[in-house]
Short mmCIF file of C-alpha atoms in Angstrom, two decimals:
data_model
loop_
_atom_site.label_atom_id
_atom_site.label_comp_id
_atom_site.label_asym_id
_atom_site.label_seq_id
_atom_site.Cartn_x
_atom_site.Cartn_y
_atom_site.Cartn_z
CA MET A 1 0.00 -0.27 -0.17
CA CYS A 2 1.06 4.06 -1.00
CA GLY A 3 1.74 5.63 2.21
CA TYR A 4 3.50 9.22 2.85
CA VAL A 5 6.06 8.81 5.64
CA GLY A 6 6.14 12.18 8.21
CA ILE A 7 9.16 14.01 6.95
CA GLY A 8 10.08 14.72 10.37
CA GLY A 9 10.55 10.72 11.31
CA ALA A 10 12.26 10.22 8.35
CA VAL A 11 15.02 12.94 9.29
CA THR A 12 14.77 12.07 13.04
CA LEU A 13 15.89 8.56 12.28
CA ILE A 14 18.55 9.32 9.73
CA VAL A 15 19.88 12.05 12.21
CA THR A 16 20.00 9.98 15.53
CA ASN A 17 21.07 6.99 14.48
CA HIS A 18 24.55 5.57 16.25
CA LYS A 19 26.57 5.00 13.32
CA PRO A 20 24.96 7.92 10.50
CA LEU A 21 25.76 6.39 6.78
CA TRP A 22 25.43 9.76 5.89
CA SER A 23 26.31 13.23 7.47
CA PRO A 24 24.63 15.91 5.34
CA THR A 25 25.41 19.82 5.35
CA PRO A 26 23.18 22.36 5.39
CA MET A 27 22.64 22.27 1.90
CA ASN A 28 22.72 18.84 1.58
CA PHE A 29 20.14 18.04 4.01
CA ARG A 30 17.98 20.68 2.19
CA THR A 31 17.88 19.45 -0.91
CA ALA A 32 16.94 15.72 0.53
CA LEU A 33 14.22 17.15 1.80
CA LEU A 34 12.93 19.04 -1.25
CA ALA A 35 13.45 15.36 -3.54
CA ILE A 36 10.97 13.09 -0.76
CA PRO A 37 7.83 14.59 -2.03
CA ALA A 38 8.67 13.85 -5.31
CA LEU A 39 10.05 10.13 -4.89
CA LEU A 40 6.79 9.55 -3.14
CA LEU A 41 4.70 10.68 -5.85
CA VAL A 42 6.55 8.28 -8.32
CA ALA A 43 5.94 5.37 -5.95
CA CYS A 44 2.71 6.09 -5.51
CA ALA A 45 2.24 6.54 -9.10
CA ALA A 46 3.66 3.13 -10.36
CA GLU A 47 1.95 1.25 -7.32
CA THR A 48 -1.16 2.80 -8.79
CA ASN A 49 -0.30 0.96 -12.59
CA ASP A 50 0.57 -1.90 -11.34
CA ALA A 51 -2.60 -2.86 -9.15
CA ASP A 52 -4.53 -1.58 -12.59
CA GLN A 53 -2.56 -3.76 -14.46
CA ALA A 54 -2.87 -6.75 -11.49
CA GLN A 55 -6.60 -6.45 -12.20
CA GLU A 56 -6.60 -7.90 -15.62
CA GLU A 57 -3.86 -10.05 -14.98
CA ASP A 58 -6.22 -11.66 -11.59
CA LEU A 59 -8.84 -12.74 -14.46
CA THR A 60 -9.06 -16.33 -16.27
CA ARG A 61 -7.40 -15.66 -19.86
CA SER A 62 -7.10 -18.43 -22.91
CA ALA A 63 -6.81 -18.44 -26.42
CA THR A 64 -10.87 -18.23 -26.56
CA GLY A 65 -11.08 -15.53 -24.31
CA VAL A 66 -11.82 -14.45 -20.78
CA SER A 67 -13.29 -15.95 -17.98
CA LEU A 68 -14.96 -14.64 -14.96
CA GLU A 69 -15.72 -16.03 -11.64
CA SER A 70 -17.97 -14.30 -8.54
CA SER A 71 -15.14 -13.01 -7.26
CA ASP A 72 -14.76 -10.69 -10.08
CA ASN A 73 -17.86 -8.99 -9.29
CA GLY A 74 -17.51 -4.99 -10.69
CA LYS A 75 -14.22 -5.77 -12.85
CA THR A 76 -12.85 -3.77 -16.08
CA PHE A 77 -11.33 -6.13 -18.26
CA ALA A 78 -10.32 -5.99 -22.11
CA VAL A 79 -11.03 -8.62 -24.46
CA GLU A 80 -9.60 -9.04 -28.17
CA GLU A 81 -12.45 -8.79 -30.60
CA GLY A 82 -13.32 -11.98 -32.19
CA LYS A 83 -13.17 -13.44 -28.14
CA ASN A 84 -15.59 -15.05 -25.65
CA VAL A 85 -16.83 -13.57 -22.39
CA VAL A 86 -17.60 -16.48 -19.80
CA VAL A 87 -19.18 -15.54 -16.76
CA ASN A 88 -20.02 -18.95 -14.18
CA LEU A 89 -22.04 -18.17 -11.49
CA SER A 90 -24.36 -20.44 -8.94
CA TYR A 91 -27.13 -19.66 -7.22
CA GLY A 92 -30.22 -21.84 -5.62
CA GLY A 93 -29.52 -24.48 -3.47
CA PHE A 94 -30.42 -25.36 0.05
CA THR A 95 -29.56 -21.45 2.08
CA ALA A 96 -31.18 -19.46 4.01
CA THR A 97 -31.56 -16.63 1.24
CA PRO A 98 -32.15 -18.71 -1.91
CA TYR A 99 -31.78 -17.03 -4.94
CA GLY A 100 -32.91 -17.49 -8.76
CA LYS A 101 -31.62 -17.60 -12.16
CA TYR A 102 -29.37 -14.96 -13.14
CA ASP A 103 -30.88 -12.46 -16.10
CA VAL A 104 -29.60 -9.87 -18.02
CA THR A 105 -31.10 -6.68 -16.45
CA THR A 106 -28.59 -4.06 -18.00
CA THR A 107 -26.95 -4.15 -21.13
CA ASP A 108 -25.60 -1.32 -23.85
CA LYS A 109 -24.67 -0.82 -26.91
CA SER A 110 -26.07 -4.32 -27.96
CA MET A 111 -23.86 -6.73 -26.46
CA GLY A 112 -26.89 -8.60 -26.34
CA TYR A 113 -27.80 -11.79 -24.04
CA PRO A 114 -25.87 -14.83 -23.50
CA LYS A 115 -25.86 -18.19 -24.59
CA VAL A 116 -26.29 -19.94 -21.30
CA THR A 117 -24.88 -23.23 -20.29
CA VAL A 118 -26.92 -24.71 -17.34
CA LYS A 119 -25.66 -27.33 -15.05
CA THR A 120 -27.60 -29.37 -13.12
CA PRO A 121 -26.20 -30.64 -9.69
CA ARG A 122 -26.30 -34.25 -8.86
CA ILE A 123 -26.18 -33.76 -5.04
CA PRO A 124 -29.58 -32.43 -3.64
CA ASP A 125 -30.08 -29.17 -2.49
CA ALA A 126 -26.59 -28.31 -4.09
CA PRO A 127 -26.29 -24.84 -5.97
CA THR A 128 -26.87 -25.05 -9.78
CA THR A 129 -24.03 -23.88 -12.34
CA ALA A 130 -24.57 -21.56 -15.47
CA LYS A 131 -22.12 -20.95 -17.40
CA LEU A 132 -23.00 -17.31 -19.78
CA THR A 133 -20.88 -17.14 -23.11
CA TRP A 134 -20.97 -13.44 -24.69
CA ASN A 135 -19.21 -13.79 -28.45
CA THR A 136 -17.85 -10.45 -28.97
CA GLY A 137 -16.82 -12.12 -33.03
CA VAL A 138 -19.54 -10.49 -35.51
CA PHE A 139 -21.64 -7.50 -33.54
CA THR A 140 -19.18 -6.08 -31.52
CA HIS A 141 -16.39 -3.84 -32.43
CA ALA A 142 -12.53 -2.39 -31.37
CA GLY A 143 -12.67 0.63 -29.25
CA GLU A 144 -16.36 -0.05 -27.68
CA THR A 145 -16.62 -0.23 -24.22
CA HIS A 146 -19.87 -2.76 -23.03
CA HIS A 147 -20.97 -2.40 -19.35
CA VAL A 148 -22.97 -5.74 -18.72
CA VAL A 149 -25.33 -6.37 -15.06
CA LEU A 150 -26.75 -9.93 -14.33
CA THR A 151 -29.70 -10.18 -11.65
CA SER A 152 -30.59 -12.92 -9.62
CA LYS A 153 -33.65 -12.30 -7.82
CA SER A 154 -34.55 -13.45 -4.04
CA LEU A 155 -36.82 -16.27 -3.90
CA ASN A 156 -38.23 -15.12 -0.34
CA GLY A 157 -38.59 -11.63 -1.15
CA GLY A 158 -35.05 -10.50 0.07
CA LYS A 159 -32.91 -8.04 -1.61
CA ALA A 160 -31.26 -9.12 -5.03
CA ARG A 161 -28.12 -9.83 -5.94
CA THR A 162 -26.14 -8.28 -8.86
CA PHE A 163 -23.07 -9.03 -10.49
CA SER A 164 -21.43 -6.84 -13.33
CA PHE A 165 -18.94 -6.63 -15.38
CA THR A 166 -17.09 -3.74 -18.04
CA ALA A 167 -15.83 -5.34 -21.10
CA LYS A 168 -13.37 -3.29 -23.36
CA ILE A 169 -12.72 -4.70 -26.94
CA ILE A 170 -9.62 -4.33 -28.34
CA ALA A 171 -8.44 -5.02 -31.78
CA LYS A 172 -8.17 -8.44 -33.08
CA LYS A 173 -4.35 -9.54 -34.16
CA SER A 174 -5.95 -11.25 -37.36
CA THR A 175 -6.71 -9.45 -40.12
CA GLY A 176 -10.15 -10.56 -40.78
CA ALA A 177 -12.78 -11.25 -44.03
CA LYS A 178 -12.28 -8.07 -46.28
CA ILE A 179 -14.90 -6.72 -48.25
CA GLY A 180 -17.20 -8.22 -50.61
CA GLN A 181 -15.52 -11.57 -48.55
CA MET A 182 -18.03 -14.02 -45.92
CA CYS A 183 -18.22 -13.82 -42.43
CA GLY A 184 -20.45 -15.24 -39.59
CA GLY A 185 -21.58 -18.87 -40.43
CA PHE A 186 -21.05 -22.06 -38.49
CA GLY A 187 -17.02 -20.85 -38.15
CA GLY A 188 -18.72 -17.16 -36.77
CA LEU A 189 -15.98 -15.94 -39.18
CA PRO A 190 -15.77 -12.09 -38.58
CA CYS A 191 -14.28 -9.31 -40.53
CA ALA A 192 -12.06 -7.04 -40.87
CA SER A 193 -11.50 -3.66 -38.37
CA ASN A 194 -14.39 -0.93 -39.35
CA LEU A 195 -16.16 -3.81 -41.33
CA ASP A 196 -20.30 -5.20 -40.54
CA CYS A 197 -21.08 -8.74 -40.95
CA GLU A 198 -24.12 -7.67 -43.46
CA MET A 199 -26.98 -10.36 -43.61
CA SER A 200 -29.92 -10.58 -45.54
CA GLY A 201 -33.05 -12.57 -46.10
CA PRO A 202 -34.86 -14.43 -42.84
CA MET A 203 -32.64 -14.65 -39.85
CA HIS A 204 -31.62 -18.24 -38.60
CA PRO A 205 -28.97 -19.77 -36.24
CA ASP A 206 -25.46 -19.82 -37.90
CA GLN A 207 -26.10 -17.42 -40.82
CA ALA A 208 -23.57 -16.31 -43.26
CA GLY A 209 -23.38 -12.89 -44.01
CA THR A 210 -21.06 -10.60 -46.04
CA CYS A 211 -18.41 -7.70 -45.08
CA ARG A 212 -19.22 -4.40 -45.79
CA ALA A 213 -18.14 -0.87 -44.40
CA ARG A 214 -19.57 -0.39 -41.08
CA ASP A 215 -22.29 1.21 -40.47
CA ASP A 216 -22.62 4.18 -37.78
CA GLY A 217 -25.44 2.60 -36.23
CA ALA A 218 -29.42 3.24 -35.74
CA ALA A 219 -30.58 6.81 -34.99
CA ILE A 220 -33.60 7.34 -31.94
CA GLY A 221 -36.42 5.62 -32.64
CA GLY A 222 -34.14 2.89 -34.73
CA MET A 223 -34.50 -0.87 -34.01
CA CYS A 224 -31.48 -2.64 -32.10
CA GLY A 225 -30.76 -5.86 -30.66
CA GLY A 226 -32.59 -8.61 -32.31
CA ILE A 227 -30.72 -12.32 -33.10
CA ALA A 228 -28.18 -10.14 -35.88
CA GLY A 229 -27.42 -7.20 -32.22
CA PHE A 230 -28.35 -4.08 -34.48
CA ARG A 231 -25.98 -1.19 -32.74
CA CYS A 232 -27.21 2.25 -31.78
CA GLN A 233 -25.02 5.70 -33.06
CA ASP A 234 -22.44 6.58 -30.44
CA GLY A 235 -24.26 8.57 -27.24
CA LEU A 236 -27.15 6.23 -27.81
CA ASP A 237 -28.60 3.58 -25.55
CA CYS A 238 -30.49 0.34 -26.72
CA GLU A 239 -33.84 -0.32 -24.59
CA LEU A 240 -34.53 -4.15 -25.23
CA SER A 241 -38.31 -4.54 -24.83
CA GLY A 242 -37.59 -8.52 -23.46
CA ASN A 243 -35.33 -10.16 -21.42
CA HIS A 244 -34.95 -13.48 -23.46
CA PRO A 245 -31.97 -13.95 -26.12
CA ASP A 246 -32.11 -12.20 -29.10
CA ALA A 247 -34.07 -9.55 -27.91
CA SER A 248 -34.87 -6.34 -30.54
CA GLY A 249 -35.01 -2.79 -28.57
CA THR A 250 -35.33 0.59 -29.29
CA CYS A 251 -32.48 3.15 -29.33
CA ALA A 252 -32.50 5.81 -26.82
CA ILE A 253 -30.92 8.16 -25.53
CA LEU A 254 -28.29 7.71 -22.50
CA ASN A 255 -29.49 8.32 -19.31
#
């Protein structure tokens, strides 16, 4: 922890030592006093940067993306465009305050709803484990920041529990498909930076599209979200009309 040691105490320690390592002249002593605050500021700044870096290093990272546990609640992290954001949470079980499943209650810029995989416990009264997976491959882009809140309601009328994270999408290392090339599909092929995957016809899972120049997003009152994950313009929020996968909404001014 970065702290500020009293200058008087530090100087007394140096001067009253039985075998001082250094006997400063008056000019050297004044110079040392003036240098101490600057040195402390440098140390504090370095420690702050280390702490910020450690927060991201604490997350479980793999070739497929970032994985979060309940202890990662409230964290902000960077994830490469095209990678997954996975959240593993437990609910239910035999507890004094039982809770239900987690639902997405707040999302911005159409990050949308995750794919949910539920693992039912074999032991009676054991908690249920849910794996929620967001893919950042086709409909989210480098430079965007997404804040997501999940809520688990109390089953006996108590206070609900929440889990939140903020994902900063950074540029992917691969170039991706170019303008006019195929994107999406079963393999979730991404487009290159600043390109969108444009799909036509009736929407269905694993549908393929074509890479086109990026759209600025829907204006106020325009449709957003849905199975295609339509975006809103910067400064607008997608107010979803339902709490289910592929729910659509309307672009509105951020609160």
